[in-house]
CSV table of C-alpha atoms in Angstrom, one decimal:
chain,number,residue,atom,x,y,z
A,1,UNK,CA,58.1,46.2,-38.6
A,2,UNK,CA,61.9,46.0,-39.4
A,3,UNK,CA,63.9,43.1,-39.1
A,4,UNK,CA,65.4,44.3,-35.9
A,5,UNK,CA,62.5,44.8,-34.0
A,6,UNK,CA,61.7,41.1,-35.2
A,7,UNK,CA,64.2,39.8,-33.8
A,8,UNK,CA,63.8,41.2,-30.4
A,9,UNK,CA,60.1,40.5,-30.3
A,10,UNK,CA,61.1,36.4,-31.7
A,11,UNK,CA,64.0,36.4,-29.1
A,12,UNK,CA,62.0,37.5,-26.1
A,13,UNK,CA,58.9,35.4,-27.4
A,14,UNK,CA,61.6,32.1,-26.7
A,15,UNK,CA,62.7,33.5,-23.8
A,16,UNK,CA,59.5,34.1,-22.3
A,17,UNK,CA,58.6,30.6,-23.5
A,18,UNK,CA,61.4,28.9,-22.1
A,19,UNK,CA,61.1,30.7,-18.4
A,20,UNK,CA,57.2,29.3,-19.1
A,21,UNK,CA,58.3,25.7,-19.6
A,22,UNK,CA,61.5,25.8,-16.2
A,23,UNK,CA,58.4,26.9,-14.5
A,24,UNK,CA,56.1,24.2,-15.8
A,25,UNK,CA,59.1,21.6,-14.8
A,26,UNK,CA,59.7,23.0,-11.4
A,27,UNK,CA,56.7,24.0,-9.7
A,28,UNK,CA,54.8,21.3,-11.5
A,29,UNK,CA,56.8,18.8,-10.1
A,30,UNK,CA,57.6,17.2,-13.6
A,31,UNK,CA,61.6,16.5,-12.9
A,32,UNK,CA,61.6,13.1,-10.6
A,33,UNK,CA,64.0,13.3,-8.2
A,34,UNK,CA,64.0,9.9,-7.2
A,35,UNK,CA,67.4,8.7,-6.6
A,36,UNK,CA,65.7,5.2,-7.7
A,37,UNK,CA,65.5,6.7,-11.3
A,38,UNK,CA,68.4,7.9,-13.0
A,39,UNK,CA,69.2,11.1,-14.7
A,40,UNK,CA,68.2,11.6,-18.6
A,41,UNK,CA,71.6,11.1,-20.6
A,42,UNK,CA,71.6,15.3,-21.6
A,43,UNK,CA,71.1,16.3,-17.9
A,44,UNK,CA,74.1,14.0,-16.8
A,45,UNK,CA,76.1,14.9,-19.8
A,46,UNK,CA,75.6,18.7,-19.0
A,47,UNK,CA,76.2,18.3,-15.1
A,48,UNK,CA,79.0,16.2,-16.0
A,49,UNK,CA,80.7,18.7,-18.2
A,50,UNK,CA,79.6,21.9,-16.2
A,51,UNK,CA,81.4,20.1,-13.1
A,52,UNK,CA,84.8,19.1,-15.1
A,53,UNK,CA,85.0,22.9,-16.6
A,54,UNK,CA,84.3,24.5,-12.6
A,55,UNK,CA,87.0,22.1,-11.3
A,56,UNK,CA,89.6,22.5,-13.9
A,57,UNK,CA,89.0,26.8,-13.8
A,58,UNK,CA,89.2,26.7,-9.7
A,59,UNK,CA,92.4,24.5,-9.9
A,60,UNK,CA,94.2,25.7,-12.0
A,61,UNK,CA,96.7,27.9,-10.1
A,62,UNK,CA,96.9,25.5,-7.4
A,63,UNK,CA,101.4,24.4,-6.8
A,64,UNK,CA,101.2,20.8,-6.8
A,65,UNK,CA,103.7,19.4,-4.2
A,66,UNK,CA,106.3,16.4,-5.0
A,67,UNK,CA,103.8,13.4,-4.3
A,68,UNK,CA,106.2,10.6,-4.4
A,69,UNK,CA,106.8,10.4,-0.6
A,70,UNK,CA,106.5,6.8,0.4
A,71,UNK,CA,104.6,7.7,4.0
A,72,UNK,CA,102.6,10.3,2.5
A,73,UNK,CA,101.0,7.5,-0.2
A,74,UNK,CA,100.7,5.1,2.6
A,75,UNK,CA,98.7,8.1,5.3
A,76,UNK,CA,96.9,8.7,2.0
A,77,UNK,CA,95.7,4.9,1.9
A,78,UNK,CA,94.7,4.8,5.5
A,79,UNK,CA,92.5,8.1,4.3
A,80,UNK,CA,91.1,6.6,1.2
A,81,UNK,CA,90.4,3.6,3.2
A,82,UNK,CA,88.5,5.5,6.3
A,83,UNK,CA,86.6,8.0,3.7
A,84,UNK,CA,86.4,7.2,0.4
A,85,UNK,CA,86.1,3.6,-0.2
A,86,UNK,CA,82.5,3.1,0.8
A,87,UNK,CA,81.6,5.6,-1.9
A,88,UNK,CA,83.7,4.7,-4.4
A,89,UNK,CA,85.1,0.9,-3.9
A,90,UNK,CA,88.8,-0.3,-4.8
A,91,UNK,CA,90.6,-2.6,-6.5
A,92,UNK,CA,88.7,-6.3,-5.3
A,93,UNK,CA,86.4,-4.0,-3.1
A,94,UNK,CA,82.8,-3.4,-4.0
A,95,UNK,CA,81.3,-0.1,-3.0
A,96,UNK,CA,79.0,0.5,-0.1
A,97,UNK,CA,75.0,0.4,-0.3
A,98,UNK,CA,75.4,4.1,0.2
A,99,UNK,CA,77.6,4.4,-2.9
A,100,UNK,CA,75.8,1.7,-5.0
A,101,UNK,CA,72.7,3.5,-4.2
A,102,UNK,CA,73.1,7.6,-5.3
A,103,UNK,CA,72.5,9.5,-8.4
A,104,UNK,CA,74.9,10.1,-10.0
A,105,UNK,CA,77.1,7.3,-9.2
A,106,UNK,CA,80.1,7.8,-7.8
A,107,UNK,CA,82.4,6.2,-10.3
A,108,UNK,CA,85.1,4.0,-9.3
A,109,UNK,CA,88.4,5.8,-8.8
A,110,UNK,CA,91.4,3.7,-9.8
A,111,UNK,CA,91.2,5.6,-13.5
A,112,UNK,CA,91.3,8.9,-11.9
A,113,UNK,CA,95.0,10.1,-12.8
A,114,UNK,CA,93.6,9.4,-16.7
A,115,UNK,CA,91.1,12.6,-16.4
A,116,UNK,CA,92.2,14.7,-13.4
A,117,UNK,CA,95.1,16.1,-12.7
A,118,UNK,CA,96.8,16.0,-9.2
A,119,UNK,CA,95.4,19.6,-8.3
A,120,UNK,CA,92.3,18.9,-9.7
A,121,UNK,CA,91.7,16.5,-7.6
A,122,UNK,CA,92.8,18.0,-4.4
A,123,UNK,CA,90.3,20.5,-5.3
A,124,UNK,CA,88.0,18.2,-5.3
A,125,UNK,CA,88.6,16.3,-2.5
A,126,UNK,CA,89.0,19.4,-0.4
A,127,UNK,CA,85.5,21.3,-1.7
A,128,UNK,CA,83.5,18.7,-2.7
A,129,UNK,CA,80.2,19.0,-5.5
A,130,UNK,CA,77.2,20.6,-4.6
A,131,UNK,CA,74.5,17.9,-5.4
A,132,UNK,CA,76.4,15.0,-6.1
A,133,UNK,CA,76.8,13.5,-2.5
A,134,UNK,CA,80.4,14.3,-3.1
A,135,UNK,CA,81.4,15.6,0.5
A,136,UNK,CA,84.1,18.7,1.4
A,137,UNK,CA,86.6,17.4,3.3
A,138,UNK,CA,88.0,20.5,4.0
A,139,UNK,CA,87.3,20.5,7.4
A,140,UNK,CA,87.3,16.6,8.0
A,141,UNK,CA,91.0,16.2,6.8
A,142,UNK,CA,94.2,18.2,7.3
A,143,UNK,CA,96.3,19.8,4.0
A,144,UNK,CA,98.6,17.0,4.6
A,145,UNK,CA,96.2,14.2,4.6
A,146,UNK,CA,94.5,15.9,1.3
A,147,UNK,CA,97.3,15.7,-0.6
A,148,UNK,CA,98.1,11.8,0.8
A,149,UNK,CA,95.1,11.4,-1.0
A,150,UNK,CA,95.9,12.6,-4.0
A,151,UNK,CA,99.6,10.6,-3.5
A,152,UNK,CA,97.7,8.1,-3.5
A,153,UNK,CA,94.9,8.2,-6.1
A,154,UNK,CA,97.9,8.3,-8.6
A,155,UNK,CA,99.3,4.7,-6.9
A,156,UNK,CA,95.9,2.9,-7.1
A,157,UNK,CA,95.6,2.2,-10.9
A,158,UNK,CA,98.8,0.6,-10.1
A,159,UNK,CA,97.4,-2.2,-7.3
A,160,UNK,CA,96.3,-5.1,-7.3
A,161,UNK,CA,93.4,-6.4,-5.2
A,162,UNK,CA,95.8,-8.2,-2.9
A,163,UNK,CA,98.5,-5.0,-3.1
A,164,UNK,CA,95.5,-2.2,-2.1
A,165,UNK,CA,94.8,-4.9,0.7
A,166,UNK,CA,97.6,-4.6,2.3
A,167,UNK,CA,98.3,-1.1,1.9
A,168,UNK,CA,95.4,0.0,3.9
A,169,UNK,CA,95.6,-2.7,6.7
A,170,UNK,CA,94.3,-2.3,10.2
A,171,UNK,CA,97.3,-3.6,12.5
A,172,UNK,CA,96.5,-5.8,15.1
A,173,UNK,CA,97.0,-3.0,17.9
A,174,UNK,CA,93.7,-0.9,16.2
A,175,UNK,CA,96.0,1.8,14.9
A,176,UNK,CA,95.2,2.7,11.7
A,177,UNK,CA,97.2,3.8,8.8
A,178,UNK,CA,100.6,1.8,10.2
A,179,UNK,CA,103.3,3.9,9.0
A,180,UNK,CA,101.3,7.5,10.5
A,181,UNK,CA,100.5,6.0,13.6
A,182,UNK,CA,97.0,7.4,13.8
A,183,UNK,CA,93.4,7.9,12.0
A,184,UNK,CA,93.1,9.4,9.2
A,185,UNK,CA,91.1,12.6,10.2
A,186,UNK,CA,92.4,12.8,13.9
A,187,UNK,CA,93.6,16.4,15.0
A,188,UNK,CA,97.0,16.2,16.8
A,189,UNK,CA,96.6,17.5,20.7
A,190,UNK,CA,98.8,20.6,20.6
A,191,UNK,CA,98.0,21.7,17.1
A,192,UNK,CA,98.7,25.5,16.8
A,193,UNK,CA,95.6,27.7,16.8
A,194,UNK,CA,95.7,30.8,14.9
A,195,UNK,CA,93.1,33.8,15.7
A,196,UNK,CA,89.0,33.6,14.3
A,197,UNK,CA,88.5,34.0,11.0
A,198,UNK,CA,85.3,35.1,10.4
A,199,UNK,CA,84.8,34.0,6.3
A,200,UNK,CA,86.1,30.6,7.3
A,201,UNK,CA,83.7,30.5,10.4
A,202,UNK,CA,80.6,31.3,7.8
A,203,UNK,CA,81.8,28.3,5.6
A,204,UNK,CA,82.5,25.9,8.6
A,205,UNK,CA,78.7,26.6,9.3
A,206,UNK,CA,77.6,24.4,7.1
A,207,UNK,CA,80.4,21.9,7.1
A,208,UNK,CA,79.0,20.9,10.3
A,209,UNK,CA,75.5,20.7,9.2
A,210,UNK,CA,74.9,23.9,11.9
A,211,UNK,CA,72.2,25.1,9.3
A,212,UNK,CA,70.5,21.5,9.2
A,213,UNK,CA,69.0,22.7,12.3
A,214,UNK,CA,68.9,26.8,12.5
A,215,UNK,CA,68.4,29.5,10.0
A,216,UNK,CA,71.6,31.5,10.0
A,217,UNK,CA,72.2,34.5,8.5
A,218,UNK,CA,74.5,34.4,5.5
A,219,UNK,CA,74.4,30.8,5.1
A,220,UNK,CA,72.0,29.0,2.5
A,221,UNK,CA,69.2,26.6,4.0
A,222,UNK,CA,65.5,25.2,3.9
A,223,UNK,CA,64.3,27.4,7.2
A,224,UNK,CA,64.7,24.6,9.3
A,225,UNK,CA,62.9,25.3,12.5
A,226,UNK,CA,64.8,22.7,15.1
A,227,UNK,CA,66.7,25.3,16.7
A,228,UNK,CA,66.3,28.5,17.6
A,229,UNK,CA,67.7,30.9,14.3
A,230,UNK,CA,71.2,32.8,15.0
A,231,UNK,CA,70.3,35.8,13.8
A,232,UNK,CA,71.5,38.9,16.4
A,233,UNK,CA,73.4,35.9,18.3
A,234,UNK,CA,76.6,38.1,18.5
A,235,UNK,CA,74.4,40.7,20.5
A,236,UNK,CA,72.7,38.5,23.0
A,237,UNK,CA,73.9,38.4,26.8
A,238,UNK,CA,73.9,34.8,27.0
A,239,UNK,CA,74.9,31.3,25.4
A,240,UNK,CA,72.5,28.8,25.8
A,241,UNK,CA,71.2,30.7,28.7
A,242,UNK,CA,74.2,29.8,30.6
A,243,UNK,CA,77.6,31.2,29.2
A,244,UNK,CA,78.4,34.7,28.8
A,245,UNK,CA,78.7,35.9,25.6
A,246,UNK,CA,82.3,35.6,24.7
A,247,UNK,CA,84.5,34.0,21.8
A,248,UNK,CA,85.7,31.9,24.1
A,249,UNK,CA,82.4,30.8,25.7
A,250,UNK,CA,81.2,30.3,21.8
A,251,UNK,CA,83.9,27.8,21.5
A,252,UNK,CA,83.6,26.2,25.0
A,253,UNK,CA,80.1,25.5,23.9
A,254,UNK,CA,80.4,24.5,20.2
A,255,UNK,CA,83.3,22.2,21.8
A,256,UNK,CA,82.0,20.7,24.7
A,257,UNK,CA,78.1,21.2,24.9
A,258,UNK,CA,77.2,18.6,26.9
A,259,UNK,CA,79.4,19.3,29.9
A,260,UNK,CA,77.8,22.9,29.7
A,261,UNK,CA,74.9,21.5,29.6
A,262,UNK,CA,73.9,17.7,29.9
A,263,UNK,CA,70.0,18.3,29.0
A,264,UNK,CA,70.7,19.9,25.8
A,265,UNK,CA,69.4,18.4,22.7
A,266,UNK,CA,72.1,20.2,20.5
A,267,UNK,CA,74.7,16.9,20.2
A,268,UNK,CA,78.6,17.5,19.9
A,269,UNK,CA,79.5,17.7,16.5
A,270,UNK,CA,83.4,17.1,17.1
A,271,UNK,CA,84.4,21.0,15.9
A,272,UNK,CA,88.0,21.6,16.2
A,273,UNK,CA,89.8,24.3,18.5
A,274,UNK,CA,90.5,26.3,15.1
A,275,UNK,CA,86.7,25.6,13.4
A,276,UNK,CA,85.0,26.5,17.0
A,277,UNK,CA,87.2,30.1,16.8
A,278,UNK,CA,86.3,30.4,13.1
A,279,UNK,CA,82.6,29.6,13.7
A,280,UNK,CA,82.9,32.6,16.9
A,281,UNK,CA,84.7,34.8,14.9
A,282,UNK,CA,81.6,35.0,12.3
A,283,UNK,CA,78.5,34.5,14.9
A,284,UNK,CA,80.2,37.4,16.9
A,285,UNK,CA,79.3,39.7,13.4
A,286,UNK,CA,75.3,38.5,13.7
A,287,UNK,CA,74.3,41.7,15.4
């Protein structure tokens, strides 16, 4: 046998043995995925790594705008304060049980300007990390309120316990985030709504945990069997056995389900006017 032919045969003998031993792992059961025991040091190191090279690659083209605004660092405190500070604490402020208690941790964030750069980490706050607990907010906040994030993640290495404090008061009135006179997260009445767009529909799917409870064509999921599954949806006569089968029905119902219909176990998941027309633009292809 020549040496090329040894090679091959040496190369798919590993290969063969390696697919042998992810298998062994896997269906074996061998991995714990208790979140009570942490990763081994080489399976953090390589998720680490692999997440810091798909970040820095995705961002990269991304035009950073100036970030120096005073209001836009404070709107980005009342966000930081309402979304991210259970997870990842702040200056004089421990994290929440939810944060202490995931694997990975979610590291404290008041060194994040020292490995991230600003459109890194809009990236990140806008699409999240699969696996990590690390949630998209994509959907939750507005571009303006991502990058008040950001504006602000490069202030915080900055405060002090008593300074972070008082930049992400609650005023006495219940208003939050003082100098934007309302939640972080809250969509203005009046917003303009722009037509369906079905790719952005498909990814709002999941956003809203839609495929927690029905299979759905197109969109990853364990074959949950709470709800009925969505596929041929776009050709059926009715919504809920109720509504005719129009975009506008779709979003009157993903909107407002309970006044449609107050028996209904499906709950209101607080979809936007835009997310409800995305979402109908891409149930309206299931045919």
């Amino acid at each position: 046998m020549g040496a090329p032919k040894t090679v091959l045969l040496t190369v798919a003998v590993l290969g063969l043995a390696g697919a042998a031993a992810g298998a062994l792992v896997v269906y074996g059961g061998l991995y714990n995925v208790a979140a009570t025991v942490q990763h081994t040091q080489p399976v953090y190191s390589l998720l680490e790594t692999a997440m810091h090279q798909s970040v820095k690659m995705r961002a990269r083209n991304i035009e950073t705008p100036p970030l120096d605004d005073e209001r836009m660092v404070m709107r980005g405190a009342a966000c930081f304060r309402d979304k991210c500070v259970q997870c990842h604490g702040a200056p004089g402020v421990a994290q929440g049980d939810i944060g202490k208690s995931m694997q990975p941790l979610p590291g404290p964030l008041v060194d994040a300007r020292h490995h991230w750069k600003p459109r890194e980490l809009y990236w990140l706050t806008k699409h999240g990390i699969k696996m990590s607990g690390m949630p998209a907010w994509e959907y939750r906040l507005s571009e303006e309120e991502l990058w008040s994030v950001v504006a602000f993640l490069a202030r915080l290495p900055d405060l002090t316990p008593q300074q972070y404090a008082e930049a992400t008061r609650v005023e006495p009135t219940g208003v939050q985030g003082a100098s934007t006179g309302s939640a972080c997260g809250a969509v203005p009445d009046g917003a303009p709504v722009r037509m369906g767009d079905a790719d952005r529909g498909k990814r709002a799917l999941h956003q809203y945990a839609c495929s927690a409870c029905h299979t759905i064509p197109g969109v990853t999921s364990s074959s949950p069997h709470v709800g009925p599954p969505l596929a041929g949806i776009g050709g059926r006569t009715l919504i809920a056995g109720k509504l005719a089968n129009t975009p506008d029905n779709m979003v009157r119902w993903l909107r407002h389900t309970r006044k449609v219909d107050p028996l209904t176990a499906m709950p209101e998941l607080g979809v936007t006017e835009q997310d409800a027309r995305d979402i109908a633009a891409y149930l309206a292809t299931l045919r």
